[in-house]
Amino acid sequence: MSDFRERIEERPRARRTYRIGVGVLGTLVLIAGIIAIPYPGPGWAIVFVGLAILASEFAWAKKVLHFAKGKYDAWTDWLGRQNLVVKLLVLVVTGAVVLATLWLLNALWLVAGWVGLQEWTWLQSPILG
């Protein structure tokens, strides 16, 4: 165990504060990763980083991290064995989720304004429009 960790372990208040900090940081990173999953980029990597942060202090998070890695690996293995039609279907569904969330968050309307398509009012979010 490092000097830093030993000093924390010696003081109950510091240990509690440290665990709360790790819990808050890990949860925020995990939430950001979950939000980023359907978008291009490192969504799943962010989820695993958030879980790893939490797993550094919480046994339940270590179990969840191990479980999630296993399920992720199983999913990617399964998808890798599928034919092109299934892979394209997964790509289309992922793209639809991305477009739907961008529409609901009013991002499509924002971009429409940038390119002069304000008359396309159907791009406005029903929630935030």
CSV table of N, CA, C and O in Angstrom, one decimal:
chain,number,residue,atom,x,y,z
A,1,MET,N,0.9,-1.2,0.0
A,1,MET,CA,0.0,0.0,0.0
A,1,MET,C,0.9,1.2,0.0
A,1,MET,O,1.9,1.3,0.7
A,2,SER,N,0.5,2.2,-0.7
A,2,SER,CA,1.3,3.5,-0.8
A,2,SER,C,1.2,4.3,0.4
A,2,SER,O,0.3,4.1,1.3
A,3,ASP,N,2.2,5.2,0.6
A,3,ASP,CA,2.2,6.1,1.7
A,3,ASP,C,0.9,6.9,1.8
A,3,ASP,O,0.3,7.1,2.9
A,4,PHE,N,0.4,7.4,0.6
A,4,PHE,CA,-0.8,8.2,0.6
A,4,PHE,C,-2.0,7.4,1.1
A,4,PHE,O,-2.7,7.9,1.9
A,5,ARG,N,-2.1,6.2,0.6
A,5,ARG,CA,-3.2,5.3,1.1
A,5,ARG,C,-3.1,5.0,2.6
A,5,ARG,O,-4.1,4.9,3.3
A,6,GLU,N,-1.9,4.8,3.0
A,6,GLU,CA,-1.7,4.5,4.4
A,6,GLU,C,-2.1,5.6,5.3
A,6,GLU,O,-2.8,5.5,6.4
A,7,ARG,N,-1.8,6.9,4.9
A,7,ARG,CA,-2.1,8.0,5.7
A,7,ARG,C,-3.7,8.2,5.7
A,7,ARG,O,-4.2,8.6,6.7
A,8,ILE,N,-4.3,7.9,4.6
A,8,ILE,CA,-5.8,8.0,4.5
A,8,ILE,C,-6.4,7.0,5.5
A,8,ILE,O,-7.3,7.3,6.2
A,9,GLU,N,-5.9,5.8,5.4
A,9,GLU,CA,-6.4,4.7,6.2
A,9,GLU,C,-6.3,4.9,7.7
A,9,GLU,O,-7.1,4.5,8.5
A,10,GLU,N,-5.3,5.7,8.1
A,10,GLU,CA,-5.1,6.0,9.5
A,10,GLU,C,-6.1,6.9,10.1
A,10,GLU,O,-6.3,7.0,11.3
A,11,ARG,N,-6.7,7.7,9.3
A,11,ARG,CA,-7.6,8.8,9.8
A,11,ARG,C,-9.0,8.5,9.2
A,11,ARG,O,-9.3,8.6,8.0
A,12,PRO,N,-10.0,8.1,10.1
A,12,PRO,CA,-11.3,7.8,9.6
A,12,PRO,C,-12.0,8.9,8.8
A,12,PRO,O,-12.7,8.6,7.9
A,13,ARG,N,-11.9,10.1,9.3
A,13,ARG,CA,-12.6,11.2,8.6
A,13,ARG,C,-12.0,11.4,7.2
A,13,ARG,O,-12.7,11.6,6.2
A,14,ALA,N,-10.7,11.3,7.1
A,14,ALA,CA,-10.0,11.4,5.7
A,14,ALA,C,-10.4,10.2,4.8
A,14,ALA,O,-10.7,10.4,3.7
A,15,ARG,N,-10.5,9.0,5.4
A,15,ARG,CA,-11.0,7.9,4.7
A,15,ARG,C,-12.4,8.1,4.1
A,15,ARG,O,-12.7,7.8,3.0
A,16,ARG,N,-13.3,8.5,5.0
A,16,ARG,CA,-14.7,8.8,4.6
A,16,ARG,C,-14.7,9.8,3.5
A,16,ARG,O,-15.4,9.7,2.5
A,17,THR,N,-14.0,10.9,3.7
A,17,THR,CA,-14.0,12.0,2.7
A,17,THR,C,-13.4,11.5,1.3
A,17,THR,O,-13.9,11.8,0.3
A,18,TYR,N,-12.3,10.7,1.4
A,18,TYR,CA,-11.7,10.2,0.2
A,18,TYR,C,-12.7,9.3,-0.5
A,18,TYR,O,-12.9,9.3,-1.7
A,19,ARG,N,-13.4,8.4,0.2
A,19,ARG,CA,-14.4,7.5,-0.4
A,19,ARG,C,-15.5,8.2,-1.0
A,19,ARG,O,-16.0,7.9,-2.1
A,20,ILE,N,-16.0,9.3,-0.4
A,20,ILE,CA,-17.0,10.1,-1.0
A,20,ILE,C,-16.5,10.8,-2.3
A,20,ILE,O,-17.2,10.8,-3.3
A,21,GLY,N,-15.3,11.3,-2.2
A,21,GLY,CA,-14.8,11.9,-3.4
A,21,GLY,C,-14.6,10.9,-4.6
A,21,GLY,O,-15.0,11.2,-5.7
A,22,VAL,N,-14.1,9.7,-4.3
A,22,VAL,CA,-14.0,8.7,-5.3
A,22,VAL,C,-15.4,8.3,-5.8
A,22,VAL,O,-15.6,8.1,-7.0
A,23,GLY,N,-16.3,8.2,-4.9
A,23,GLY,CA,-17.7,7.8,-5.3
A,23,GLY,C,-18.3,8.9,-6.2
A,23,GLY,O,-18.9,8.5,-7.3
A,24,VAL,N,-18.2,10.1,-5.9
A,24,VAL,CA,-18.7,11.2,-6.7
A,24,VAL,C,-18.0,11.2,-8.1
A,24,VAL,O,-18.7,11.3,-9.1
A,25,LEU,N,-16.7,11.2,-8.1
A,25,LEU,CA,-16.0,11.3,-9.3
A,25,LEU,C,-16.3,10.1,-10.2
A,25,LEU,O,-16.6,10.2,-11.4
A,26,GLY,N,-16.2,8.9,-9.6
A,26,GLY,CA,-16.5,7.7,-10.4
A,26,GLY,C,-17.9,7.7,-11.0
A,26,GLY,O,-18.2,7.3,-12.1
A,27,THR,N,-18.9,8.2,-10.2
A,27,THR,CA,-20.3,8.2,-10.7
A,27,THR,C,-20.4,9.2,-11.8
A,27,THR,O,-21.1,8.9,-12.8
A,28,LEU,N,-19.8,10.4,-11.7
A,28,LEU,CA,-19.9,11.4,-12.8
A,28,LEU,C,-19.3,10.8,-14.1
A,28,LEU,O,-19.9,11.0,-15.2
A,29,VAL,N,-18.1,10.2,-14.0
A,29,VAL,CA,-17.5,9.6,-15.2
A,29,VAL,C,-18.3,8.5,-15.7
A,29,VAL,O,-18.5,8.4,-17.0
A,30,LEU,N,-18.9,7.7,-14.9
A,30,LEU,CA,-19.8,6.6,-15.3
A,30,LEU,C,-21.0,7.1,-16.1
A,30,LEU,O,-21.4,6.6,-17.1
A,31,ILE,N,-21.6,8.1,-15.5
A,31,ILE,CA,-22.8,8.7,-16.2
A,31,ILE,C,-22.4,9.3,-17.5
A,31,ILE,O,-23.2,9.1,-18.5
A,32,ALA,N,-21.3,10.0,-17.6
A,32,ALA,CA,-20.8,10.6,-18.9
A,32,ALA,C,-20.6,9.5,-19.9
A,32,ALA,O,-21.0,9.6,-21.1
A,33,GLY,N,-20.1,8.4,-19.4
A,33,GLY,CA,-19.9,7.2,-20.3
A,33,GLY,C,-21.2,6.6,-20.8
A,33,GLY,O,-21.3,6.3,-22.0
A,34,ILE,N,-22.1,6.5,-19.9
A,34,ILE,CA,-23.4,5.9,-20.3
A,34,ILE,C,-24.1,6.8,-21.4
A,34,ILE,O,-24.6,6.3,-22.3
A,35,ILE,N,-24.0,8.1,-21.1
A,35,ILE,CA,-24.6,9.0,-22.1
A,35,ILE,C,-23.9,8.9,-23.5
A,35,ILE,O,-24.5,9.0,-24.5
A,36,ALA,N,-22.6,8.7,-23.4
A,36,ALA,CA,-21.8,8.7,-24.7
A,36,ALA,C,-21.8,7.4,-25.4
A,36,ALA,O,-21.3,7.3,-26.5
A,37,ILE,N,-22.4,6.3,-24.8
A,37,ILE,CA,-22.3,5.0,-25.5
A,37,ILE,C,-22.8,5.0,-26.9
A,37,ILE,O,-22.2,4.5,-27.8
A,38,PRO,N,-24.0,5.6,-27.2
A,38,PRO,CA,-24.5,5.4,-28.6
A,38,PRO,C,-23.8,6.3,-29.6
A,38,PRO,O,-23.9,6.2,-30.8
A,39,TYR,N,-23.0,7.3,-29.1
A,39,TYR,CA,-22.3,8.2,-30.0
A,39,TYR,C,-20.9,7.7,-30.5
A,39,TYR,O,-20.3,6.9,-29.7
A,40,PRO,N,-20.5,8.2,-31.6
A,40,PRO,CA,-19.1,7.8,-32.0
A,40,PRO,C,-18.1,8.2,-31.0
A,40,PRO,O,-18.2,9.4,-30.5
A,41,GLY,N,-17.2,7.4,-30.7
A,41,GLY,CA,-16.2,7.7,-29.7
A,41,GLY,C,-16.1,6.7,-28.6
A,41,GLY,O,-16.6,5.6,-28.7
A,42,PRO,N,-15.4,7.1,-27.6
A,42,PRO,CA,-15.1,6.1,-26.5
A,42,PRO,C,-16.1,5.9,-25.4
A,42,PRO,O,-15.7,5.9,-24.3
A,43,GLY,N,-17.4,5.8,-25.8
A,43,GLY,CA,-18.4,5.7,-24.7
A,43,GLY,C,-18.2,4.6,-23.8
A,43,GLY,O,-18.2,4.7,-22.5
A,44,TRP,N,-17.9,3.4,-24.3
A,44,TRP,CA,-17.7,2.2,-23.4
A,44,TRP,C,-16.4,2.3,-22.6
A,44,TRP,O,-16.4,1.9,-21.5
A,45,ALA,N,-15.4,2.9,-23.2
A,45,ALA,CA,-14.2,3.1,-22.5
A,45,ALA,C,-14.4,4.0,-21.3
A,45,ALA,O,-13.8,3.8,-20.2
A,46,ILE,N,-15.2,5.1,-21.5
A,46,ILE,CA,-15.5,6.0,-20.4
A,46,ILE,C,-16.3,5.3,-19.3
A,46,ILE,O,-16.0,5.5,-18.1
A,47,VAL,N,-17.2,4.4,-19.7
A,47,VAL,CA,-18.0,3.6,-18.7
A,47,VAL,C,-17.0,2.8,-17.9
A,47,VAL,O,-17.1,2.7,-16.6
A,48,PHE,N,-16.1,2.1,-18.6
A,48,PHE,CA,-15.1,1.2,-17.8
A,48,PHE,C,-14.2,2.0,-16.9
A,48,PHE,O,-13.8,1.6,-15.8
A,49,VAL,N,-13.8,3.2,-17.4
A,49,VAL,CA,-13.0,4.1,-16.5
A,49,VAL,C,-13.7,4.5,-15.3
A,49,VAL,O,-13.2,4.4,-14.1
A,50,GLY,N,-15.0,4.9,-15.4
A,50,GLY,CA,-15.8,5.2,-14.3
A,50,GLY,C,-16.0,4.1,-13.3
A,50,GLY,O,-15.9,4.3,-12.1
A,51,LEU,N,-16.2,2.9,-13.8
A,51,LEU,CA,-16.4,1.7,-13.0
A,51,LEU,C,-15.0,1.4,-12.3
A,51,LEU,O,-15.0,1.0,-11.1
A,52,ALA,N,-13.9,1.6,-13.0
A,52,ALA,CA,-12.6,1.3,-12.4
A,52,ALA,C,-12.3,2.3,-11.3
A,52,ALA,O,-11.8,1.9,-10.2
A,53,ILE,N,-12.7,3.6,-11.5
A,53,ILE,CA,-12.5,4.5,-10.4
A,53,ILE,C,-13.3,4.1,-9.2
A,53,ILE,O,-12.8,4.1,-8.0
A,54,LEU,N,-14.6,3.7,-9.4
A,54,LEU,CA,-15.4,3.2,-8.3
A,54,LEU,C,-14.9,1.9,-7.7
A,54,LEU,O,-14.9,1.8,-6.4
A,55,ALA,N,-14.3,1.1,-8.5
A,55,ALA,CA,-13.8,-0.2,-8.0
A,55,ALA,C,-12.6,-0.1,-7.2
A,55,ALA,O,-12.2,-1.0,-6.4
A,56,SER,N,-11.9,1.1,-7.3
A,56,SER,CA,-10.7,1.3,-6.4
A,56,SER,C,-11.1,1.4,-5.0
A,56,SER,O,-10.3,1.3,-4.1
A,57,GLU,N,-12.4,1.7,-4.7
A,57,GLU,CA,-12.8,1.8,-3.3
A,57,GLU,C,-14.0,1.0,-2.9
A,57,GLU,O,-14.3,0.8,-1.7
A,58,PHE,N,-14.8,0.5,-3.9
A,58,PHE,CA,-16.0,-0.2,-3.6
A,58,PHE,C,-16.0,-1.6,-4.2
A,58,PHE,O,-15.9,-1.7,-5.4
A,59,ALA,N,-16.2,-2.6,-3.4
A,59,ALA,CA,-16.2,-4.0,-3.8
A,59,ALA,C,-17.3,-4.3,-4.8
A,59,ALA,O,-17.1,-5.0,-5.8
A,60,TRP,N,-18.5,-3.7,-4.6
A,60,TRP,CA,-19.6,-3.9,-5.5
A,60,TRP,C,-19.3,-3.4,-6.9
A,60,TRP,O,-19.7,-4.0,-7.9
A,61,ALA,N,-18.5,-2.3,-7.0
A,61,ALA,CA,-18.2,-1.8,-8.3
A,61,ALA,C,-17.2,-2.7,-9.1
A,61,ALA,O,-17.2,-2.8,-10.3
A,62,LYS,N,-16.3,-3.3,-8.3
A,62,LYS,CA,-15.4,-4.3,-8.9
A,62,LYS,C,-16.1,-5.5,-9.5
A,62,LYS,O,-15.8,-5.9,-10.6
A,63,LYS,N,-17.2,-5.9,-8.9
A,63,LYS,CA,-18.0,-7.0,-9.4
A,63,LYS,C,-18.7,-6.5,-10.7
A,63,LYS,O,-18.8,-7.3,-11.7
A,64,VAL,N,-19.3,-5.3,-10.6
A,64,VAL,CA,-20.0,-4.8,-11.8
A,64,VAL,C,-19.0,-4.6,-12.9
A,64,VAL,O,-19.4,-4.9,-14.1
A,65,LEU,N,-17.8,-4.1,-12.7
A,65,LEU,CA,-16.8,-3.9,-13.7
A,65,LEU,C,-16.5,-5.2,-14.4
A,65,LEU,O,-16.5,-5.3,-15.6
A,66,HIS,N,-16.3,-6.2,-13.6
A,66,HIS,CA,-16.0,-7.6,-14.2
A,66,HIS,C,-17.2,-8.1,-15.0
A,66,HIS,O,-17.0,-8.6,-16.1
A,67,PHE,N,-18.4,-7.9,-14.5
A,67,PHE,CA,-19.6,-8.4,-15.2
A,67,PHE,C,-19.8,-7.6,-16.5
A,67,PHE,O,-20.0,-8.2,-17.5
A,68,ALA,N,-19.6,-6.3,-16.4
A,68,ALA,CA,-19.8,-5.4,-17.6
A,68,ALA,C,-18.7,-5.8,-18.7
A,68,ALA,O,-19.1,-5.8,-19.9
A,69,LYS,N,-17.5,-6.0,-18.3
A,69,LYS,CA,-16.5,-6.3,-19.3
A,69,LYS,C,-16.8,-7.6,-19.9
A,69,LYS,O,-16.7,-7.8,-21.2
A,70,GLY,N,-17.3,-8.6,-19.2
A,70,GLY,CA,-17.7,-9.9,-19.7
A,70,GLY,C,-18.8,-9.8,-20.7
A,70,GLY,O,-18.8,-10.3,-21.8
A,71,LYS,N,-19.8,-9.0,-20.4
A,71,LYS,CA,-21.0,-8.8,-21.3
A,71,LYS,C,-20.5,-8.0,-22.5
A,71,LYS,O,-21.0,-8.3,-23.7
A,72,TYR,N,-19.7,-7.0,-22.4
A,72,TYR,CA,-19.2,-6.2,-23.5
A,72,TYR,C,-18.4,-7.1,-24.5
A,72,TYR,O,-18.6,-7.1,-25.7
A,73,ASP,N,-17.5,-8.0,-23.9
A,73,ASP,CA,-16.7,-8.9,-24.7
A,73,ASP,C,-17.6,-9.9,-25.4
A,73,ASP,O,-17.4,-10.2,-26.6
A,74,ALA,N,-18.6,-10.4,-24.7
A,74,ALA,CA,-19.6,-11.3,-25.3
A,74,ALA,C,-20.3,-10.7,-26.5
A,74,ALA,O,-20.5,-11.3,-27.6
A,75,TRP,N,-20.8,-9.4,-26.3
A,75,TRP,CA,-21.5,-8.7,-27.3
A,75,TRP,C,-20.6,-8.5,-28.6
A,75,TRP,O,-21.0,-8.7,-29.7
A,76,THR,N,-19.4,-8.0,-28.4
A,76,THR,CA,-18.5,-7.8,-29.5
A,76,THR,C,-18.1,-9.1,-30.2
A,76,THR,O,-18.0,-9.1,-31.4
A,77,ASP,N,-17.9,-10.1,-29.5
A,77,ASP,CA,-17.7,-11.4,-30.1
A,77,ASP,C,-18.9,-11.9,-30.9
A,77,ASP,O,-18.7,-12.4,-32.1
A,78,TRP,N,-20.1,-11.8,-30.4
A,78,TRP,CA,-21.3,-12.2,-31.1
A,78,TRP,C,-21.4,-11.3,-32.3
A,78,TRP,O,-21.7,-11.9,-33.4
A,79,LEU,N,-21.3,-10.0,-32.2
A,79,LEU,CA,-21.4,-9.2,-33.4
A,79,LEU,C,-20.4,-9.5,-34.4
A,79,LEU,O,-20.7,-9.4,-35.6
A,80,GLY,N,-19.2,-9.8,-34.0
A,80,GLY,CA,-18.2,-10.1,-35.0
A,80,GLY,C,-18.5,-11.4,-35.8
A,80,GLY,O,-18.0,-11.5,-36.9
A,81,ARG,N,-19.2,-12.3,-35.2
A,81,ARG,CA,-19.6,-13.5,-35.9
A,81,ARG,C,-20.8,-13.4,-36.9
A,81,ARG,O,-21.1,-14.3,-37.6
A,82,GLN,N,-21.5,-12.2,-36.8
A,82,GLN,CA,-22.7,-12.0,-37.6
A,82,GLN,C,-22.4,-11.7,-39.0
A,82,GLN,O,-21.3,-11.2,-39.3
A,83,ASN,N,-23.4,-11.9,-39.9
A,83,ASN,CA,-23.2,-11.5,-41.3
A,83,ASN,C,-23.4,-10.0,-41.4
A,83,ASN,O,-23.7,-9.3,-40.5
A,84,LEU,N,-23.1,-9.5,-42.6
A,84,LEU,CA,-23.1,-8.1,-42.9
A,84,LEU,C,-24.5,-7.5,-42.7
A,84,LEU,O,-24.5,-6.3,-42.2
A,85,VAL,N,-25.5,-8.2,-42.9
A,85,VAL,CA,-26.9,-7.6,-42.7
A,85,VAL,C,-27.1,-7.3,-41.3
A,85,VAL,O,-27.6,-6.2,-41.0
A,86,VAL,N,-26.8,-8.2,-40.4
A,86,VAL,CA,-27.0,-7.9,-38.9
A,86,VAL,C,-26.1,-6.8,-38.5
A,86,VAL,O,-26.5,-5.9,-37.8
A,87,LYS,N,-24.8,-6.7,-39.0
A,87,LYS,CA,-23.9,-5.6,-38.6
A,87,LYS,C,-24.5,-4.3,-39.1
A,87,LYS,O,-24.5,-3.3,-38.4
A,88,LEU,N,-25.0,-4.3,-40.3
A,88,LEU,CA,-25.6,-3.0,-40.8
A,88,LEU,C,-26.9,-2.6,-40.0
A,88,LEU,O,-27.1,-1.5,-39.8
A,89,LEU,N,-27.7,-3.6,-39.7
A,89,LEU,CA,-28.9,-3.3,-38.9
A,89,LEU,C,-28.5,-2.7,-37.5
A,89,LEU,O,-29.1,-1.7,-37.1
A,90,VAL,N,-27.4,-3.2,-36.9
A,90,VAL,CA,-27.0,-2.6,-35.6
A,90,VAL,C,-26.5,-1.2,-35.8
A,90,VAL,O,-26.8,-0.3,-35.1
A,91,LEU,N,-25.8,-1.0,-36.9
A,91,LEU,CA,-25.3,0.3,-37.3
A,91,LEU,C,-26.5,1.3,-37.5
A,91,LEU,O,-26.5,2.4,-37.0
A,92,VAL,N,-27.5,0.8,-38.2
A,92,VAL,CA,-28.7,1.7,-38.5
A,92,VAL,C,-29.4,2.0,-37.2
A,92,VAL,O,-29.8,3.2,-37.0
A,93,VAL,N,-29.6,1.0,-36.3
A,93,VAL,CA,-30.3,1.3,-35.1
A,93,VAL,C,-29.5,2.2,-34.2
A,93,VAL,O,-30.1,3.2,-33.6
A,94,THR,N,-28.2,2.1,-34.2
A,94,THR,CA,-27.3,3.0,-33.4
A,94,THR,C,-27.5,4.4,-34.0
A,94,THR,O,-27.6,5.4,-33.2
A,95,GLY,N,-27.4,4.5,-35.3
A,95,GLY,CA,-27.6,5.9,-35.9
A,95,GLY,C,-28.9,6.5,-35.6
A,95,GLY,O,-29.0,7.7,-35.4
A,96,ALA,N,-30.0,5.7,-35.6
A,96,ALA,CA,-31.3,6.2,-35.2
A,96,ALA,C,-31.4,6.7,-33.8
A,96,ALA,O,-32.0,7.7,-33.5
A,97,VAL,N,-30.7,6.0,-32.9
A,97,VAL,CA,-30.7,6.4,-31.5
A,97,VAL,C,-30.0,7.7,-31.4
A,97,VAL,O,-30.4,8.7,-30.7
A,98,VAL,N,-28.8,7.9,-32.1
A,98,VAL,CA,-28.1,9.1,-32.1
A,98,VAL,C,-28.9,10.2,-32.6
A,98,VAL,O,-29.0,11.3,-32.0
A,99,LEU,N,-29.5,10.0,-33.8
A,99,LEU,CA,-30.4,11.1,-34.4
A,99,LEU,C,-31.6,11.5,-33.5
A,99,LEU,O,-31.9,12.6,-33.3
A,100,ALA,N,-32.2,10.5,-32.9
A,100,ALA,CA,-33.3,10.7,-32.0
A,100,ALA,C,-32.9,11.6,-30.8
A,100,ALA,O,-33.6,12.5,-30.4
A,101,THR,N,-31.8,11.2,-30.2
A,101,THR,CA,-31.3,12.0,-29.0
A,101,THR,C,-30.9,13.4,-29.4
A,101,THR,O,-31.1,14.4,-28.7
A,102,LEU,N,-30.2,13.5,-30.5
A,102,LEU,CA,-29.9,14.9,-31.0
A,102,LEU,C,-31.1,15.7,-31.3
A,102,LEU,O,-31.1,16.9,-31.0
A,103,TRP,N,-32.1,15.1,-31.9
A,103,TRP,CA,-33.4,15.8,-32.1
A,103,TRP,C,-34.0,16.2,-30.8
A,103,TRP,O,-34.5,17.4,-30.6
A,104,LEU,N,-34.1,15.3,-29.9
A,104,LEU,CA,-34.7,15.6,-28.6
A,104,LEU,C,-34.0,16.7,-27.8
A,104,LEU,O,-34.6,17.4,-27.0
A,105,LEU,N,-32.7,16.7,-28.0
A,105,LEU,CA,-31.9,17.7,-27.3
A,105,LEU,C,-31.8,19.1,-28.1
A,105,LEU,O,-31.1,20.0,-27.7
A,106,ASN,N,-32.5,19.1,-29.2
A,106,ASN,CA,-32.6,20.3,-30.0
A,106,ASN,C,-31.3,20.6,-30.8
A,106,ASN,O,-31.2,21.7,-31.3
A,107,ALA,N,-30.4,19.7,-30.9
A,107,ALA,CA,-29.2,19.9,-31.6
A,107,ALA,C,-29.4,20.1,-33.1
A,107,ALA,O,-28.7,20.8,-33.8
A,108,LEU,N,-30.4,19.3,-33.7
A,108,LEU,CA,-30.7,19.4,-35.1
A,108,LEU,C,-31.2,20.8,-35.5
A,108,LEU,O,-30.8,21.3,-36.5
A,109,TRP,N,-32.0,21.4,-34.6
A,109,TRP,CA,-32.6,22.7,-34.9
A,109,TRP,C,-31.4,23.8,-34.8
A,109,TRP,O,-31.4,24.7,-35.6
A,110,LEU,N,-30.5,23.6,-33.9
A,110,LEU,CA,-29.4,24.5,-33.8
A,110,LEU,C,-28.5,24.5,-35.1
A,110,LEU,O,-28.2,25.5,-35.6
A,111,VAL,N,-28.3,23.3,-35.6
A,111,VAL,CA,-27.5,23.2,-36.8
A,111,VAL,C,-28.3,23.7,-38.0
A,111,VAL,O,-27.8,24.3,-38.9
A,112,ALA,N,-29.6,23.5,-38.0
A,112,ALA,CA,-30.5,24.0,-39.1
A,112,ALA,C,-30.3,25.5,-39.1
A,112,ALA,O,-30.3,26.1,-40.2
A,113,GLY,N,-30.3,26.2,-38.0
A,113,GLY,CA,-30.1,27.6,-38.0
A,113,GLY,C,-28.8,28.0,-38.6
A,113,GLY,O,-28.7,29.1,-39.2
A,114,TRP,N,-27.7,27.3,-38.4
A,114,TRP,CA,-26.4,27.6,-38.9
A,114,TRP,C,-26.4,27.5,-40.4
A,114,TRP,O,-25.6,28.2,-41.0
A,115,VAL,N,-27.1,26.6,-41.0
A,115,VAL,CA,-27.1,26.4,-42.4
A,115,VAL,C,-28.3,26.9,-43.2
A,115,VAL,O,-28.5,26.6,-44.3
A,116,GLY,N,-29.1,27.8,-42.5
A,116,GLY,CA,-30.2,28.5,-43.1
A,116,GLY,C,-31.4,27.6,-43.4
A,116,GLY,O,-32.1,27.8,-44.4
A,117,LEU,N,-31.7,26.6,-42.5
A,117,LEU,CA,-32.9,25.8,-42.7
A,117,LEU,C,-33.9,26.0,-41.6
A,117,LEU,O,-34.6,25.1,-41.2
A,118,GLN,N,-34.1,27.3,-41.2
A,118,GLN,CA,-35.0,27.6,-40.1
A,118,GLN,C,-36.5,27.2,-40.5
A,118,GLN,O,-37.3,27.0,-39.6
A,119,GLU,N,-36.8,27.1,-41.8
A,119,GLU,CA,-38.1,26.8,-42.2
A,119,GLU,C,-38.5,25.3,-42.0
A,119,GLU,O,-39.6,24.9,-42.0
A,120,TRP,N,-37.5,24.5,-41.7
A,120,TRP,CA,-37.7,23.1,-41.4
A,120,TRP,C,-38.0,23.0,-39.9
A,120,TRP,O,-37.2,22.5,-39.1
A,121,THR,N,-39.2,23.4,-39.5
A,121,THR,CA,-39.6,23.5,-38.1
A,121,THR,C,-39.7,22.1,-37.5
A,121,THR,O,-39.6,21.9,-36.3
A,122,TRP,N,-39.8,21.0,-38.3
A,122,TRP,CA,-39.9,19.7,-37.8
A,122,TRP,C,-38.6,19.2,-37.1
A,122,TRP,O,-38.5,18.3,-36.4
A,123,LEU,N,-37.5,20.0,-37.3
A,123,LEU,CA,-36.2,19.7,-36.7
A,123,LEU,C,-36.2,20.2,-35.2
A,123,LEU,O,-35.3,19.8,-34.5
A,124,GLN,N,-37.2,21.0,-34.8
A,124,GLN,CA,-37.2,21.4,-33.4
A,124,GLN,C,-37.6,20.3,-32.5
A,124,GLN,O,-38.5,19.5,-32.8
A,125,SER,N,-37.0,20.3,-31.4
A,125,SER,CA,-37.3,19.3,-30.4
A,125,SER,C,-38.7,19.5,-29.8
A,125,SER,O,-39.1,20.6,-29.5
A,126,PRO,N,-39.5,18.4,-29.6
A,126,PRO,CA,-40.8,18.6,-29.0
A,126,PRO,C,-40.6,18.9,-27.5
A,126,PRO,O,-41.6,19.4,-26.8
A,127,ILE,N,-39.5,18.6,-26.9
A,127,ILE,CA,-39.2,18.9,-25.5
A,127,ILE,C,-38.6,20.2,-25.3
A,127,ILE,O,-39.0,21.0,-24.4
A,128,LEU,N,-37.5,20.5,-26.0
A,128,LEU,CA,-36.8,21.7,-25.8
A,128,LEU,C,-37.0,22.8,-26.8
A,128,LEU,O,-36.4,23.9,-26.7
A,129,GLY,N,-37.8,22.5,-27.8
A,129,GLY,CA,-38.1,23.5,-28.9
A,129,GLY,C,-38.9,24.6,-28.5
A,129,GLY,O,-38.9,25.7,-28.7
